[in-house]
Coordinates of C-alpha atoms and ligand atoms in Angstrom, one line a residue:
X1 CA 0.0 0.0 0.0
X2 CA 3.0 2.6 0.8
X3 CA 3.3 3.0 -3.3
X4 CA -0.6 3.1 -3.0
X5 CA -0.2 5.9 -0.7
X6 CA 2.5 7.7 -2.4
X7 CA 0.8 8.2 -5.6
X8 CA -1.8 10.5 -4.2
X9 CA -0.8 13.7 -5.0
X10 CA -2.9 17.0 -5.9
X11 CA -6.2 17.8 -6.1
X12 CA -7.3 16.2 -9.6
X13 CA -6.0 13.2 -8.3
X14 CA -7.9 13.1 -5.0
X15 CA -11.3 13.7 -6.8
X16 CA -10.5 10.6 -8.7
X17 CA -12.2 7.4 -8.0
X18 CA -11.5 5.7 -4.8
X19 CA -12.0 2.5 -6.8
X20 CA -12.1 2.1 -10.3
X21 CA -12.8 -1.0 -12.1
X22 CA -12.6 -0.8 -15.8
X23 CA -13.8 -2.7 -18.6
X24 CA -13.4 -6.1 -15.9
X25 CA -13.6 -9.4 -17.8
X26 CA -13.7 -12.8 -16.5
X27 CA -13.6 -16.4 -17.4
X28 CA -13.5 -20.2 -15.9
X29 CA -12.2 -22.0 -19.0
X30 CA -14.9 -21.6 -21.5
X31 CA -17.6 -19.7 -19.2
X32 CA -17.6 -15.7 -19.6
X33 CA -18.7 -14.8 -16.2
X34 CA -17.8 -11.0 -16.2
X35 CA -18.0 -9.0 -19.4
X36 CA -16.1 -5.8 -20.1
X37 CA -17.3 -4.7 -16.5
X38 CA -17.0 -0.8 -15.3
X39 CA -17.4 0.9 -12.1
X40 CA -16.1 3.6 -9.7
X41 CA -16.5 4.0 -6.1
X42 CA -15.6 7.5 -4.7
X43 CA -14.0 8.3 -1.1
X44 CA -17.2 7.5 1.7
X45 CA -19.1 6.4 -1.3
X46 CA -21.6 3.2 -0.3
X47 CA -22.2 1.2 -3.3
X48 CA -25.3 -1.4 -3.4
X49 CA -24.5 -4.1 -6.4
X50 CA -28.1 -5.7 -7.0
X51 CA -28.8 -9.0 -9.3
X52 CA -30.0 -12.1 -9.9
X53 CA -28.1 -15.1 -8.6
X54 CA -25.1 -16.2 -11.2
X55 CA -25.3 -12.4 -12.4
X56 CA -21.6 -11.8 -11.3
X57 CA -22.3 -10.7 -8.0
X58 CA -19.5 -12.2 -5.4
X59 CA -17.1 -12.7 -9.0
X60 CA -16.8 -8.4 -9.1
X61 CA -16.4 -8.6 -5.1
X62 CA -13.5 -11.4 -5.3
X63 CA -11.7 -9.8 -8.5
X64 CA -11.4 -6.3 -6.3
X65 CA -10.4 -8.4 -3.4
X66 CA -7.6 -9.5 -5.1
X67 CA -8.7 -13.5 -4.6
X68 CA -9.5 -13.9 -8.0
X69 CA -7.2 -13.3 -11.0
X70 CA -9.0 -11.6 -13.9
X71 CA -8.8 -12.2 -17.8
X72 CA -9.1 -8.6 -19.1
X73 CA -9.0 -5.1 -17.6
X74 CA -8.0 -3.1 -15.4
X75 CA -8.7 -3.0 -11.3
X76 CA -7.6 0.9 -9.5
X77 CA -7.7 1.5 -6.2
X78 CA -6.6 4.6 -4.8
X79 CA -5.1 5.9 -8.3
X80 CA -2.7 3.2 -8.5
X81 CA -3.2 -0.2 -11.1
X82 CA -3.2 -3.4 -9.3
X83 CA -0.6 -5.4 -11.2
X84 CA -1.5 -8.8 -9.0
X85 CA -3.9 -10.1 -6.6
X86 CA -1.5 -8.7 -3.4
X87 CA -1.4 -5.2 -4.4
X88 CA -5.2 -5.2 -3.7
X89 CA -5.5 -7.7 -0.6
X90 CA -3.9 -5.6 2.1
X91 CA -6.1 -2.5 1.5
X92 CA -9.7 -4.6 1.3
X93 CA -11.4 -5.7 3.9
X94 CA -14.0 -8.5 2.9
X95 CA -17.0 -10.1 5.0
X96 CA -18.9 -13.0 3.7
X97 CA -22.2 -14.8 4.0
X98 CA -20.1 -17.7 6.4
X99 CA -18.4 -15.7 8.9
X100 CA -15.1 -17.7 8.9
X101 CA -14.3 -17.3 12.6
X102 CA -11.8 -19.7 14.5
X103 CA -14.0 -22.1 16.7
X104 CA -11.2 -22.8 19.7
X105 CA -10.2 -18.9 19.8
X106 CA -12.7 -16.5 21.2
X107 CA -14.0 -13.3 19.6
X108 CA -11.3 -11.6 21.2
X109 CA -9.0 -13.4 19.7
X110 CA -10.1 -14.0 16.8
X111 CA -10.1 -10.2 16.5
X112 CA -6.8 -9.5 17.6
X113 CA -5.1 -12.7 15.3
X114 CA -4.5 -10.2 12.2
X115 CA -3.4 -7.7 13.9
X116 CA -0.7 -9.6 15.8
X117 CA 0.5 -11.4 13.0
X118 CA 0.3 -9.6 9.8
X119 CA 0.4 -6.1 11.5
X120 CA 3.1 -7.4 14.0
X121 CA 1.2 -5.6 16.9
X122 CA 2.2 -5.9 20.7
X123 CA -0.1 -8.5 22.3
X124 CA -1.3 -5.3 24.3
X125 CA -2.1 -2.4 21.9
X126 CA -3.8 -5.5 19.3
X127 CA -5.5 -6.6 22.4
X128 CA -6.3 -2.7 23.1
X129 CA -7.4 -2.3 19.9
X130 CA -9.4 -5.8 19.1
X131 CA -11.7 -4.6 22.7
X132 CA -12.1 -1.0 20.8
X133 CA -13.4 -2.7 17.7
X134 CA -15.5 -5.3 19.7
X135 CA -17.3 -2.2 21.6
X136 CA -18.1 -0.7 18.0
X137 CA -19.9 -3.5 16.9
X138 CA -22.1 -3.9 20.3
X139 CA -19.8 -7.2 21.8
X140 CA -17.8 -5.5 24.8
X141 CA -19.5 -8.1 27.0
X142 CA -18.8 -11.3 24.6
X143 CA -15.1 -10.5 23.6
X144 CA -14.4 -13.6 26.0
X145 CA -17.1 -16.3 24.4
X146 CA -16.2 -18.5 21.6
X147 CA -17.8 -18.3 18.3
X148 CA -19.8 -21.6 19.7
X149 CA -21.5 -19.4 22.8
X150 CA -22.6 -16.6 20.0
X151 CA -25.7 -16.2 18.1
X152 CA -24.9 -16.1 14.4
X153 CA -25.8 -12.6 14.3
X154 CA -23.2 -11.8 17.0
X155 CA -20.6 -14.3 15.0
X156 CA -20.8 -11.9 11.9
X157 CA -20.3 -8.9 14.1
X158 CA -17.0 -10.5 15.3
X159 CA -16.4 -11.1 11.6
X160 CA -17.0 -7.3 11.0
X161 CA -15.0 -6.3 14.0
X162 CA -11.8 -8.5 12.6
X163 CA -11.9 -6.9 8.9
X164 CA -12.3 -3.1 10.4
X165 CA -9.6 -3.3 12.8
X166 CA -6.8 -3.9 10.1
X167 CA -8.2 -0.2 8.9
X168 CA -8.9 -1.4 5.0
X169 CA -9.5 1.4 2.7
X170 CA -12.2 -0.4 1.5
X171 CA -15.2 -2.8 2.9
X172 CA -16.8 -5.2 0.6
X173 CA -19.6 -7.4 2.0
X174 CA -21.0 -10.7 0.4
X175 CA -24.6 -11.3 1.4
X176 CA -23.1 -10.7 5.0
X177 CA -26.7 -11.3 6.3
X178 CA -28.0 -14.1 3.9
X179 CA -27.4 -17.0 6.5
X180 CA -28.8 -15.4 9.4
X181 CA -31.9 -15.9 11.0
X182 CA -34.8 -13.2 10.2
X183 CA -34.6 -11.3 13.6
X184 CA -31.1 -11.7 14.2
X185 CA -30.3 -9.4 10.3
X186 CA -30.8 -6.0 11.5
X187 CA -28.6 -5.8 14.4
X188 CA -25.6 -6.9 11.6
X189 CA -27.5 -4.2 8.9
X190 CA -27.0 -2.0 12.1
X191 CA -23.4 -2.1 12.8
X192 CA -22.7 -1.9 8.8
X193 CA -25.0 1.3 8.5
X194 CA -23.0 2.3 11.1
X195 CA -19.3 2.1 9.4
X196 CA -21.3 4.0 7.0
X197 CA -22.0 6.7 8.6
X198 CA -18.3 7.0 10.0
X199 CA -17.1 7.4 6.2
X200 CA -15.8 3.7 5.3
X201 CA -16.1 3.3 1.8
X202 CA -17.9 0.3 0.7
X203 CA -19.1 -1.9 -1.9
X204 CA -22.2 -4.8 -0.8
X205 CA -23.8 -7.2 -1.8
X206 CA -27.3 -8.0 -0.4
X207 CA -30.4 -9.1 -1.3
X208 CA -32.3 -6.9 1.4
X209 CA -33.8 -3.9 -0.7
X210 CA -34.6 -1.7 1.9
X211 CA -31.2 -1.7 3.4
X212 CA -29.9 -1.1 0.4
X213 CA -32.5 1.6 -0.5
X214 CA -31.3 3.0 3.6
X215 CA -27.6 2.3 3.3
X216 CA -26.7 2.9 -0.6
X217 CA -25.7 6.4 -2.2
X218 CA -25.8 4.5 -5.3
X219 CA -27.1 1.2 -6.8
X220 CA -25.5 -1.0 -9.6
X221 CA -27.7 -3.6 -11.5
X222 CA -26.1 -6.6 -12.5
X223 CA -27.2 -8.8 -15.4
X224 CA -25.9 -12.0 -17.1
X225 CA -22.3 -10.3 -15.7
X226 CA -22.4 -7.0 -17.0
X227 CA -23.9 -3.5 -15.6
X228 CA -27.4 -2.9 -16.6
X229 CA -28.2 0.2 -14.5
X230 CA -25.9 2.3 -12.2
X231 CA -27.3 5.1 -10.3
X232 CA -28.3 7.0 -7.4
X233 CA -30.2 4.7 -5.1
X234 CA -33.5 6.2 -5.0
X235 CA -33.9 7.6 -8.4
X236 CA -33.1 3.9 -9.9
X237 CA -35.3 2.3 -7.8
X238 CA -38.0 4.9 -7.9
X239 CA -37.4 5.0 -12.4
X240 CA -35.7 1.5 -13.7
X241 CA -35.0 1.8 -17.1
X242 CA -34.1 -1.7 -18.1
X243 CA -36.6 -4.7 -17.8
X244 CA -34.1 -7.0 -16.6
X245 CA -34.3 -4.5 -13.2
X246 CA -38.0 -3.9 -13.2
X247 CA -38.4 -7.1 -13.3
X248 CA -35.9 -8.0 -10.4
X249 CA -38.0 -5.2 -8.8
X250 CA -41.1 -6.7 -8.7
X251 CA -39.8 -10.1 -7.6
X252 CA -38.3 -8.8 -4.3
X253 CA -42.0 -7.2 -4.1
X254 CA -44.2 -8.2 -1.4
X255 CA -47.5 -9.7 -2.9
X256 CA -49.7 -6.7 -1.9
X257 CA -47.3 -4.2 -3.7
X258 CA -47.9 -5.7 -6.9
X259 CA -48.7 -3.2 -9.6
X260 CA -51.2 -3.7 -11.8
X261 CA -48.6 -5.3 -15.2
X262 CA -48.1 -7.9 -12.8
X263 CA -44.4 -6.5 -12.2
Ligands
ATP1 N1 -15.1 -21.2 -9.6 C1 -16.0 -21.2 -10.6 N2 -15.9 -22.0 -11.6 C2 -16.8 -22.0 -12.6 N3 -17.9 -21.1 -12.6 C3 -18.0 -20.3 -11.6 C4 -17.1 -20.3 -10.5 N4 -17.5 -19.3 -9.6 C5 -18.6 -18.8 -10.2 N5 -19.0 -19.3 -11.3 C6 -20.1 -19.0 -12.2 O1 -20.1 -17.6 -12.4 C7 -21.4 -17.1 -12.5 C8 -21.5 -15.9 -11.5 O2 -21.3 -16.4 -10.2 P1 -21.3 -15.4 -8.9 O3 -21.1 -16.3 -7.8 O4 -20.5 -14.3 -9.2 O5 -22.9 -15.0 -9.0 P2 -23.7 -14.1 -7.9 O6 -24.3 -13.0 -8.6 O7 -22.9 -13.8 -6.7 O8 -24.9 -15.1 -7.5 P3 -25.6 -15.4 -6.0 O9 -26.6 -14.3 -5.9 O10 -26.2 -16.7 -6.2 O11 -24.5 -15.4 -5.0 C9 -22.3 -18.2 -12.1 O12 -22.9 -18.7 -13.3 C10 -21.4 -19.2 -11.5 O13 -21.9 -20.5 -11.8
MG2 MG1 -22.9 -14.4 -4.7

């Protein structure tokens, strides 16, 4: 990240994209998963990707990650061209639909790991700072439970807790509520609104439309991997100009909001 870090210089430069994915192209062997894919993310920026499943979804999340390879195009972050996966993985946090914890460490632990080993922290400032980022997320009074005494929606906070500490430029989140239980997704849609509001930049993934409609400043619309519609959140909703996304629209719908087309 130092080089990262060094090639922000002057104004122009700082109004450029946080992240900037360009023309993005993906295969396995024969399939085409991601065509000639382009998006930017600005500073503080909160981007909602929305689409089917198999659109592309978690492939555009694991290429900026930097644990995929890609086929064609260009990935930016921070003005500077990641030549290989490494360049990107440092600076991007990423928290997925299974919340990965260790089962024998506790959430303390588990929190402080990265920060002792790839950061090379004292045990007491990583331990200082792993109870800091526990209290952000609501867990001051389960840092000392395994992931095994937690609720699931208390495991992904952990999970939350252990990407934010290491201080990534960027957040992305993978249907980071999908395998929860129906009362436990808010308090996780909570603690992400509120890395939001402190400025993180982030890119998610979720099926839940009125978080996203609550969280987003924008909204891209994935289809058969490429972009369909990219905008600002309410306005696409409110006006979608492509039937693939009124369509998508009206299936997230409950019953009784049906309109009259059927859509
Ligand atoms: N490792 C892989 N090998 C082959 N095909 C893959 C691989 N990973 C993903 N795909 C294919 O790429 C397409 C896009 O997958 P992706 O997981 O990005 O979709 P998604 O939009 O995240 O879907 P979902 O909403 O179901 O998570 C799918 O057709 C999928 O089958
Ligand atoms: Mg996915």
């Amino acid at each position: 990240m130092q080089n990262v870090q060094q090639d922000i210089q002057g104004d122009q430069e700082r109004r450029a994209p946080f992240l900037s994915v360009r023309n993005l192209s993906k295969h396995y062997g024969p399939v085409r998963v991601l065509n000639d894919v382009s998006l930017d993310v600005f500073q503080g920026e909160v981007v909602v990707l929305l689409g089917r499943s198999g659109s592309g979804k978690s492939t555009v999340l694991r290429c900026v990650s930097g644990l995929e390879q890609i086929n064609g195009g260009e990935i930016e972050l921070l003005g500077a061209v990641a030549r290989k996966p490494s360049d990107l993985h440092g600076a991007v946090g990423f928290v997925f639909q299974q919340f990965n914890l260790f089962p024998h460490l506790t959430a303390l632990e588990n929190v402080t790991l990265g920060l002792r080993w790839v950061k090379k922290l004292d045990r007491r400032t990583a331990t200082e700072r792993a109870r800091q980022a526990l209290s952000d997320v609501g867990l001051e009074a389960h840092a000392d439970k395994k992931p095994g005494r937690l609720s699931g929606g208390q495991q992904q906070r952990v999970a939350i807790a252990r990407s934010v500490v290491m201080e990534p430029k960027l957040m992305l989140f993978d249907e980071a509520t999908s395998a929860l239980d129906r009362e436990l997704v808010a308090e996780v849609l909570v603690a992400i609104r509120a890395l939001a509001r402190q400025g993180m930049t982030m890119l998610i993934v979720t099926h839940e439309l009125h978080f996203a409609e609550k969280v987003a400043d924008r909204i891209i619309f994935m289809h058969e991997g490429t972009i369909v519609e990219d905008g600002p959140a309410a306005e696409v909703i409110a006006a979608p100009r492509t039937a693939q996304f009124r369509q998508f629209l009206g299936a997230l719908k409950a019953p009784d909001d049906i309109d009259e087309d059927g859509q």
